[in-house]
Each structure stands twice: as C-alpha cells, then as structure tokens.
C-alpha cells in the first residue's frame, strides 16, 4: 500500500442486518455447490450429494450445520473444506442442536428439550411448584375480553414465546400453547394463570421426548381431527393433525381455522384438507431423500360425513362453499396419494391436538405416540 498508516472505516456491519442472513446463505450455498452439493427443491435448508450408493446430507440453520450420510470420508473432507472457508468448530457427534437434545439408544434415538424446560422452570421460579398431570384447569374458560389486564403484558408474551418454541418436540402441549397464543395482544390475569398451570404440567416431567425408531418400517400414516366452534369469542374451530413415520410422530399441528365452519362436518373436512396438504409436501421431500414409503398414505378421520364429502363427486347445497377444498382433497385421493379411513373417536390420536384431555386419557395417548421419559445421562 502507498499509505500503510491508513485504515478503512467501517460504516456499517453486515452482521445483524436484515440482509445479513440472506447474504450468509448465498455464500454458504455457493461454497457447498463448489463441492458438488445441491439444495433440495422442497426444503432449501437441506443439501445433498450422491455418488453411486453413497449419499451425504447437510442441514443448515443460519450458521449451525449438521452432517449425515453413508460416506464418512466425504463428510470428513467437507468439514475440512468448510473449515478452510469459514473456520468452523467441529462439535463431534450430535448431542445438542438449537435447544434439541439427542440421546442414542440401541433401537433409535430420543429427541427432547429437557434442558430448555428446566431453564424455563428456573427462570419463572416454578421448581418448587406442585406438579400436576392436567394441562388446563377444567373450571377455567379462557376468553379474550374478560378479566383484569396484566400490568406487564411482555411478561406473558415472553413466557408464551418460550412455550411455543417447546412445541418443536412437545406435541402434548401444542393445543394449549396455540390456545394461549390467542391472547398475546391483551393478556389478562387468568391467561397468565393458565400459562403457569402448563408450567406445573411441565414440572411433572420435564424429560419427555419423542422416540425415533431405527426400524426400517417407513409406513406413513396420518390422523386429523377438529373441535367445532371451540373458540368462545369468534366460534372458529380448532384443526389438529398428526403424521407418523412408522410409530414415530414427525409432523403435527394445532391451529384455529381461518374461517367459521357452519357445521361440524365442514370443520372436520377443513382439518382433512390441512393434513393432505402436509402429506403432499412430505411425499415430495421423501422422494428427494429417496426414502421408500408405501402409497397410498393412510389418513384416519373420525367423521363419516367428512369422508363422504371427500369421496362424493356430487356437490350438494351445504358443501358448495367449500368447493376448492373438495377439489384439492379429491384430486389427491384420485391420484392415489392418500386413502381415507374412518376411525372411532376414542381411538383418534389427533384428539390431543384439538382439546385438553383428562390426565389418564392424555397419558394413554402419549404412550401410543412414542413420547417417552428421557433416561438420565
């Protein structure tokens, strides 16, 4: 340099800006492509490289990266290459990732968030609370416009935000969390009381995790359910669906429907449409992952009326306003992606995502969904 005593002035750092994460993803994508990797069309956070029978997958979340595959030598070379480019830190075998804890067993793995739960219980001084087995006090009916306002609404919002993150593995609390999330704008005292009831439930067993089996069974099946006009303020229904790979849950949702359903069969059918949409995406992702799964995918619903709407090509007076939903589900049914089956209400696993179950029924449902207590380390 002609003037070695001068330095450059940094006007603004890229780190922390809105475009920072996008620029980082573009740079990482460019780097991985140089090594022959391609991103999945159905999930841009996944990259893969296949060479004959061997394959390597890269999972990216901002600057946290996971490697998996059958070619150990390729993984070692990729780590060395990325270290040259970005100075990465190799943490070894996966045990902790973005708040998720992975415990290895002979027949599979257990994914939990027990450290996150324990830290949250400490933060809200709930370690001395008496545990309980029920998610929601049946004597309390939560409404948006009733009760005394909280003096500090951010306290409630922060708590519900943490509980929402916990639903990444906690399908048992998904319904209650979506219910509490409806009151974020103007939280009241009884809303906060219900949130602390949920903390007492977590205090009962903070080590619950999802078991992912090593079993070669790749059968995909799904359950869907709804609770008609469950919202006391707007009379909207609750949709709940659950997707299982073998006996392990891999996708679930509990959400209030966008529109008011005029009758229970319509609410059930809208829940059916949601789970079929999820299955369309999952089937495409599995095809890219070259995961063989039998088709059609079994979908279980406890409403005979909703199943008749899906299978009947004739539009009736009561169903003409949900015509788009009918066409979508029927198209996937005729294409052979799904097959619809009736299931008894007392055997419906998706019930846990649409309503607060009693302690005994709740525990029995969890045992059927491969949700177990994580053994101590």
Coordinates of C-alpha atoms in Angstrom, one line a residue:
X1 CA 0.0 0.0 0.0
X2 CA 1.1 3.5 -0.7
X3 CA -0.1 4.7 2.7
X4 CA 0.4 1.9 5.2
X5 CA -0.6 4.0 8.2
X6 CA -4.2 4.4 7.0
X7 CA -7.1 2.1 7.8
X8 CA -10.5 1.6 6.3
X9 CA -13.6 3.0 8.2
X10 CA -16.4 0.5 8.6
X11 CA -19.6 2.5 8.1
X12 CA -22.0 -0.4 8.9
X13 CA -21.5 -4.1 9.9
X14 CA -23.3 -6.7 7.8
X15 CA -23.8 -8.9 10.9
X16 CA -27.2 -8.2 12.4
X17 CA -28.8 -6.5 9.4
X18 CA -31.9 -7.8 7.7
X19 CA -29.9 -8.9 4.6
X20 CA -27.1 -10.5 6.7
X21 CA -28.7 -13.9 6.9
X22 CA -29.6 -13.9 3.3
X23 CA -26.1 -13.0 2.2
X24 CA -24.7 -15.7 4.5
X25 CA -27.0 -18.3 3.0
X26 CA -26.0 -17.2 -0.5
X27 CA -22.3 -17.5 0.4
X28 CA -22.8 -20.9 2.1
X29 CA -24.8 -22.2 -0.9
X30 CA -22.1 -21.1 -3.3
X31 CA -19.5 -22.8 -1.2
X32 CA -21.4 -26.1 -1.0
X33 CA -22.2 -26.0 -4.7
X34 CA -18.4 -25.9 -5.4
X35 CA -18.2 -29.2 -3.6
X36 CA -20.9 -30.7 -5.8
X37 CA -23.9 -30.3 -3.4
X38 CA -27.4 -29.4 -4.4
X39 CA -30.2 -28.0 -2.3
X40 CA -33.5 -29.8 -2.1
X41 CA -36.3 -28.2 -4.1
X42 CA -38.8 -28.9 -1.3
X43 CA -36.6 -27.5 1.6
X44 CA -33.9 -25.0 0.9
X45 CA -32.2 -25.7 4.2
X46 CA -31.2 -29.2 3.1
X47 CA -28.3 -30.0 0.7
X48 CA -27.3 -33.4 -0.6
X49 CA -24.6 -35.1 -2.7
X50 CA -25.0 -38.6 -4.1
X51 CA -22.3 -40.8 -5.6
X52 CA -23.4 -44.2 -6.5
X53 CA -24.9 -45.9 -3.4
X54 CA -23.4 -43.4 -1.0
X55 CA -25.0 -40.1 0.0
X56 CA -24.3 -37.2 2.3
X57 CA -26.9 -34.7 3.6
X58 CA -26.2 -31.2 5.0
X59 CA -28.8 -29.5 7.2
X60 CA -28.4 -25.8 7.7
X61 CA -30.0 -23.3 10.2
X62 CA -28.2 -20.0 9.8
X63 CA -24.7 -20.8 10.9
X64 CA -25.4 -24.1 12.6
X65 CA -24.8 -27.1 10.3
X66 CA -25.5 -30.8 10.7
X67 CA -23.9 -33.6 8.5
X68 CA -25.4 -37.0 7.9
X69 CA -24.8 -39.7 5.4
X70 CA -23.3 -43.1 4.5
X71 CA -19.9 -41.8 3.2
X72 CA -17.8 -40.9 6.2
X73 CA -14.8 -39.9 4.2
X74 CA -16.8 -37.4 2.2
X75 CA -18.1 -35.9 5.5
X76 CA -14.5 -35.5 6.8
X77 CA -13.4 -33.9 3.6
X78 CA -16.4 -31.5 3.6
X79 CA -15.7 -30.5 7.2
X80 CA -12.1 -29.7 6.3
X81 CA -13.1 -27.7 3.3
X82 CA -15.7 -25.6 5.3
X83 CA -13.1 -25.0 8.0
X84 CA -10.7 -23.5 5.4
X85 CA -13.5 -21.2 4.2
X86 CA -15.2 -20.2 7.4
X87 CA -13.2 -21.5 10.4
X88 CA -15.9 -23.8 11.7
X89 CA -15.9 -25.7 15.0
X90 CA -16.5 -29.4 14.9
X91 CA -18.6 -30.5 17.9
X92 CA -18.5 -34.2 17.1
X93 CA -21.5 -36.5 17.2
X94 CA -24.8 -34.8 17.5
X95 CA -26.0 -34.4 21.1
X96 CA -27.3 -30.8 21.3
X97 CA -28.6 -28.7 18.5
X98 CA -30.7 -25.5 18.7
X99 CA -32.1 -26.4 22.1
X100 CA -32.8 -30.0 21.0
X101 CA -31.1 -32.8 22.9
X102 CA -30.5 -36.2 21.2
X103 CA -30.0 -39.3 23.2
X104 CA -28.9 -42.5 21.5
X105 CA -30.4 -45.9 22.2
X106 CA -29.8 -49.3 20.7
X107 CA -33.2 -49.2 18.9
X108 CA -33.3 -45.5 18.0
X109 CA -32.9 -42.0 19.4
X110 CA -34.9 -39.8 21.7
X111 CA -35.2 -36.1 20.9
X112 CA -36.1 -33.8 23.8
X113 CA -35.8 -30.3 25.2
X114 CA -35.3 -31.1 28.8
X115 CA -32.5 -28.5 29.5
X116 CA -34.7 -25.8 27.9
X117 CA -37.7 -26.9 30.1
X118 CA -35.5 -26.9 33.2
X119 CA -34.1 -23.5 32.5
X120 CA -37.5 -22.1 31.9
X121 CA -38.9 -23.5 35.2
X122 CA -35.9 -22.0 37.0
X123 CA -36.5 -18.6 35.3
X124 CA -40.1 -18.5 36.3
X125 CA -39.5 -19.9 39.8
X126 CA -41.6 -23.0 39.3
X127 CA -39.2 -25.7 40.6
X128 CA -41.0 -25.6 43.9
X129 CA -44.5 -25.7 42.4
X130 CA -46.6 -28.8 43.0
X131 CA -46.7 -30.9 39.7
X132 CA -50.0 -31.7 38.0
X133 CA -51.0 -34.1 35.3
X134 CA -53.6 -31.8 33.6
X135 CA -52.7 -29.2 31.0
X136 CA -55.7 -26.9 31.7
X137 CA -57.9 -26.3 34.7
X138 CA -61.3 -27.5 33.5
X139 CA -63.0 -24.9 35.7
X140 CA -61.4 -22.1 33.8
X141 CA -62.9 -20.9 30.5
X142 CA -60.4 -18.6 28.7
X143 CA -61.9 -15.6 26.9
X144 CA -60.1 -12.7 25.2
X145 CA -62.1 -9.8 26.6
X146 CA -62.8 -10.9 30.2
X147 CA -60.7 -10.5 33.3
X148 CA -58.2 -8.0 34.7
X149 CA -55.4 -6.7 32.4
X150 CA -51.8 -7.7 33.3
X151 CA -49.6 -4.8 34.4
X152 CA -46.7 -6.1 32.4
X153 CA -48.0 -7.9 29.2
X154 CA -44.5 -8.5 28.0
X155 CA -44.0 -11.0 30.8
X156 CA -46.9 -13.1 29.4
X157 CA -45.7 -12.8 25.8
X158 CA -42.2 -13.9 26.7
X159 CA -43.5 -16.9 28.5
X160 CA -45.8 -18.0 25.7
X161 CA -43.0 -17.4 23.2
X162 CA -40.8 -19.9 25.1
X163 CA -43.6 -22.4 25.3
X164 CA -44.2 -22.1 21.6
X165 CA -40.5 -23.0 21.0
X166 CA -41.1 -26.0 23.2
X167 CA -43.7 -27.4 20.8
X168 CA -40.8 -28.4 18.5
X169 CA -40.8 -31.7 20.5
X170 CA -43.8 -31.2 22.8
X171 CA -46.8 -32.3 20.7
X172 CA -48.5 -32.9 24.1
X173 CA -48.7 -29.1 24.8
X174 CA -49.3 -27.9 21.2
X175 CA -53.0 -27.4 21.7
X176 CA -52.7 -25.4 24.9
X177 CA -49.8 -23.3 23.5
X178 CA -51.9 -22.3 20.5
X179 CA -54.8 -21.5 22.8
X180 CA -52.6 -19.2 25.0
X181 CA -51.1 -17.6 21.9
X182 CA -54.5 -16.1 21.0
X183 CA -54.3 -13.7 23.9
X184 CA -50.9 -12.1 23.2
X185 CA -52.4 -8.7 22.3
X186 CA -54.2 -8.0 25.5
X187 CA -53.3 -10.8 28.1
X188 CA -55.3 -11.0 31.3
X189 CA -54.6 -12.4 34.7
X190 CA -56.5 -15.7 34.1
X191 CA -54.5 -16.2 30.9
X192 CA -51.2 -16.0 32.9
X193 CA -52.7 -18.4 35.5
X194 CA -53.4 -20.9 32.7
X195 CA -49.8 -20.5 31.5
X196 CA -48.5 -21.3 34.9
X197 CA -50.8 -24.3 35.0
X198 CA -48.9 -25.5 32.0
X199 CA -45.6 -24.9 33.7
X200 CA -46.9 -27.1 36.6
X201 CA -47.6 -29.8 34.0
X202 CA -44.0 -29.5 32.7
X203 CA -42.8 -29.7 36.2
X204 CA -44.4 -33.1 36.5
X205 CA -41.9 -34.5 33.9
X206 CA -39.6 -32.2 32.1
X207 CA -37.8 -35.0 30.3
X208 CA -40.5 -36.1 27.9
X209 CA -39.1 -36.7 24.4
X210 CA -40.0 -38.1 21.0
X211 CA -38.6 -41.6 20.2
X212 CA -37.4 -42.0 16.6
X213 CA -37.1 -45.7 15.9
X214 CA -34.3 -47.4 13.8
X215 CA -37.0 -49.7 12.5
X216 CA -36.9 -50.0 8.7
X217 CA -40.6 -49.5 8.6
X218 CA -41.2 -46.3 6.5
X219 CA -45.0 -46.6 6.5
X220 CA -46.5 -43.1 6.7
X221 CA -49.9 -42.6 8.2
X222 CA -51.8 -39.5 9.4
X223 CA -54.7 -38.6 11.7
X224 CA -56.8 -35.4 11.6
X225 CA -59.5 -34.0 13.9
X226 CA -61.3 -30.8 14.7
X227 CA -63.2 -29.3 17.6
X228 CA -66.2 -27.5 16.1
X229 CA -66.8 -23.9 17.1
X230 CA -64.4 -24.3 20.1
X231 CA -63.4 -20.6 20.2
X232 CA -65.9 -18.9 22.6
X233 CA -65.1 -15.4 21.2
X234 CA -65.3 -16.0 17.4
X235 CA -66.8 -19.5 17.2
X236 CA -64.0 -20.8 15.0
X237 CA -63.0 -24.4 15.1
X238 CA -59.7 -26.0 16.0
X239 CA -57.7 -28.1 13.5
X240 CA -55.4 -30.8 14.7
X241 CA -53.4 -33.2 12.6
X242 CA -50.6 -35.7 13.2
X243 CA -48.3 -37.5 10.8
X244 CA -46.4 -40.7 11.8
X245 CA -43.4 -42.4 10.2
X246 CA -43.8 -45.9 11.5
X247 CA -44.9 -45.2 15.0
X248 CA -42.9 -42.0 15.5
X249 CA -44.5 -38.6 15.1
X250 CA -42.7 -36.4 12.5
X251 CA -45.2 -33.6 11.9
X252 CA -48.1 -32.2 13.9
X253 CA -50.2 -29.0 14.0
X254 CA -52.8 -27.5 16.3
X255 CA -54.3 -24.3 14.9
X256 CA -57.5 -22.3 14.9
X257 CA -59.2 -22.3 11.5
X258 CA -59.2 -19.1 9.4
X259 CA -63.0 -19.2 8.7
X260 CA -66.1 -20.1 10.6
X261 CA -67.4 -23.6 9.8
X262 CA -71.2 -23.8 9.5
X263 CA -71.4 -27.4 10.7
X264 CA -69.1 -30.0 12.3
X265 CA -68.5 -32.0 9.1
X266 CA -67.2 -28.8 7.4
X267 CA -64.7 -28.3 10.3
X268 CA -63.6 -31.9 10.0
X269 CA -63.2 -31.6 6.3
X270 CA -61.0 -28.5 6.6
X271 CA -58.8 -30.4 9.0
X272 CA -58.6 -33.2 6.4
X273 CA -57.5 -30.6 3.8
X274 CA -54.7 -29.4 6.1
X275 CA -53.2 -32.8 6.7
X276 CA -53.5 -33.7 3.0
X277 CA -51.6 -30.6 2.1
X278 CA -48.9 -31.6 4.6
X279 CA -48.7 -35.0 3.1
X280 CA -48.2 -33.6 -0.4
X281 CA -45.1 -31.8 0.8
X282 CA -43.8 -34.7 2.8
X283 CA -44.2 -37.1 -0.1
X284 CA -42.1 -34.8 -2.3
X285 CA -39.5 -34.4 0.4
X286 CA -39.3 -38.2 0.9
X287 CA -38.9 -38.7 -2.9
X288 CA -35.9 -36.3 -2.9
X289 CA -34.5 -38.1 0.1
X290 CA -35.0 -41.4 -1.8
X291 CA -36.9 -42.7 1.3
X292 CA -39.2 -45.5 0.0
X293 CA -42.7 -45.3 1.6
X294 CA -45.8 -47.3 0.6
X295 CA -48.6 -45.5 -1.1
X296 CA -51.4 -44.6 -0.7
X297 CA -50.8 -42.9 2.7
X298 CA -53.5 -43.9 5.2
X299 CA -55.4 -40.9 6.6
X300 CA -57.7 -41.5 9.6
X301 CA -60.7 -39.3 10.4
X302 CA -63.5 -39.9 12.9
X303 CA -66.1 -38.1 10.8
X304 CA -68.1 -40.2 8.4
X305 CA -69.7 -37.1 6.9
X306 CA -66.3 -35.5 6.1
X307 CA -65.2 -38.7 4.4
X308 CA -68.3 -38.8 2.3
X309 CA -67.7 -35.2 1.2
X310 CA -64.2 -36.2 0.1
X311 CA -65.3 -39.3 -1.8
X312 CA -68.6 -38.0 -3.3
X313 CA -68.1 -36.2 -6.7
X314 CA -71.5 -34.5 -6.4
X315 CA -71.6 -31.1 -4.8
X316 CA -74.5 -30.5 -2.6
X317 CA -76.1 -27.3 -1.4
X318 CA -74.4 -27.5 2.0
X319 CA -70.9 -28.0 0.6
X320 CA -70.7 -25.7 -2.4
X321 CA -69.0 -23.0 -0.4
X322 CA -66.0 -25.3 0.3
X323 CA -65.6 -26.3 -3.3
X324 CA -61.9 -25.6 -3.5
X325 CA -61.1 -27.8 -0.5
X326 CA -63.2 -30.6 -2.1
X327 CA -61.3 -30.4 -5.4
X328 CA -57.9 -30.5 -3.6
X329 CA -58.6 -33.5 -1.4
X330 CA -60.4 -35.4 -4.1
X331 CA -57.5 -34.8 -6.6
X332 CA -55.0 -36.3 -4.1
X333 CA -57.5 -39.2 -3.4
X334 CA -57.9 -39.9 -7.1
X335 CA -54.1 -39.6 -7.7
X336 CA -53.5 -42.4 -5.2
X337 CA -51.5 -40.3 -2.7
X338 CA -53.9 -40.8 0.2
X339 CA -56.6 -43.3 1.2
X340 CA -59.3 -42.2 3.7
X341 CA -60.4 -44.3 6.5
X342 CA -62.8 -43.9 9.4
X343 CA -61.6 -44.4 13.0
X344 CA -63.5 -44.4 16.2
X345 CA -63.4 -41.2 18.2
X346 CA -62.0 -42.9 21.3
X347 CA -59.1 -44.2 19.1
X348 CA -58.4 -40.8 17.5
X349 CA -54.8 -39.9 18.3
X350 CA -55.2 -36.3 17.0
X351 CA -57.6 -35.6 19.8
X352 CA -54.6 -34.4 21.9
X353 CA -54.2 -31.5 19.4
X354 CA -57.7 -30.2 19.5
X355 CA -58.8 -30.3 23.1
X356 CA -57.5 -30.6 26.7
X357 CA -57.8 -34.2 27.6
X358 CA -58.0 -35.6 31.1
X359 CA -54.8 -36.9 32.8
X360 CA -55.4 -40.6 32.2
X361 CA -56.5 -40.2 28.6
X362 CA -53.7 -37.8 27.9
X363 CA -51.0 -40.2 29.3
X364 CA -52.5 -43.1 27.4
X365 CA -52.4 -41.1 24.1
X366 CA -48.8 -40.1 24.6
X367 CA -47.8 -43.7 25.2
X368 CA -49.3 -44.6 21.7
X369 CA -47.3 -41.7 20.1
X370 CA -43.8 -42.8 21.2
X371 CA -43.5 -40.0 23.6
X372 CA -41.3 -41.2 26.5
X373 CA -39.4 -40.0 29.5
X374 CA -35.8 -39.4 28.7
X375 CA -33.5 -41.6 30.8
X376 CA -30.8 -39.7 32.8
X377 CA -27.5 -39.1 31.2

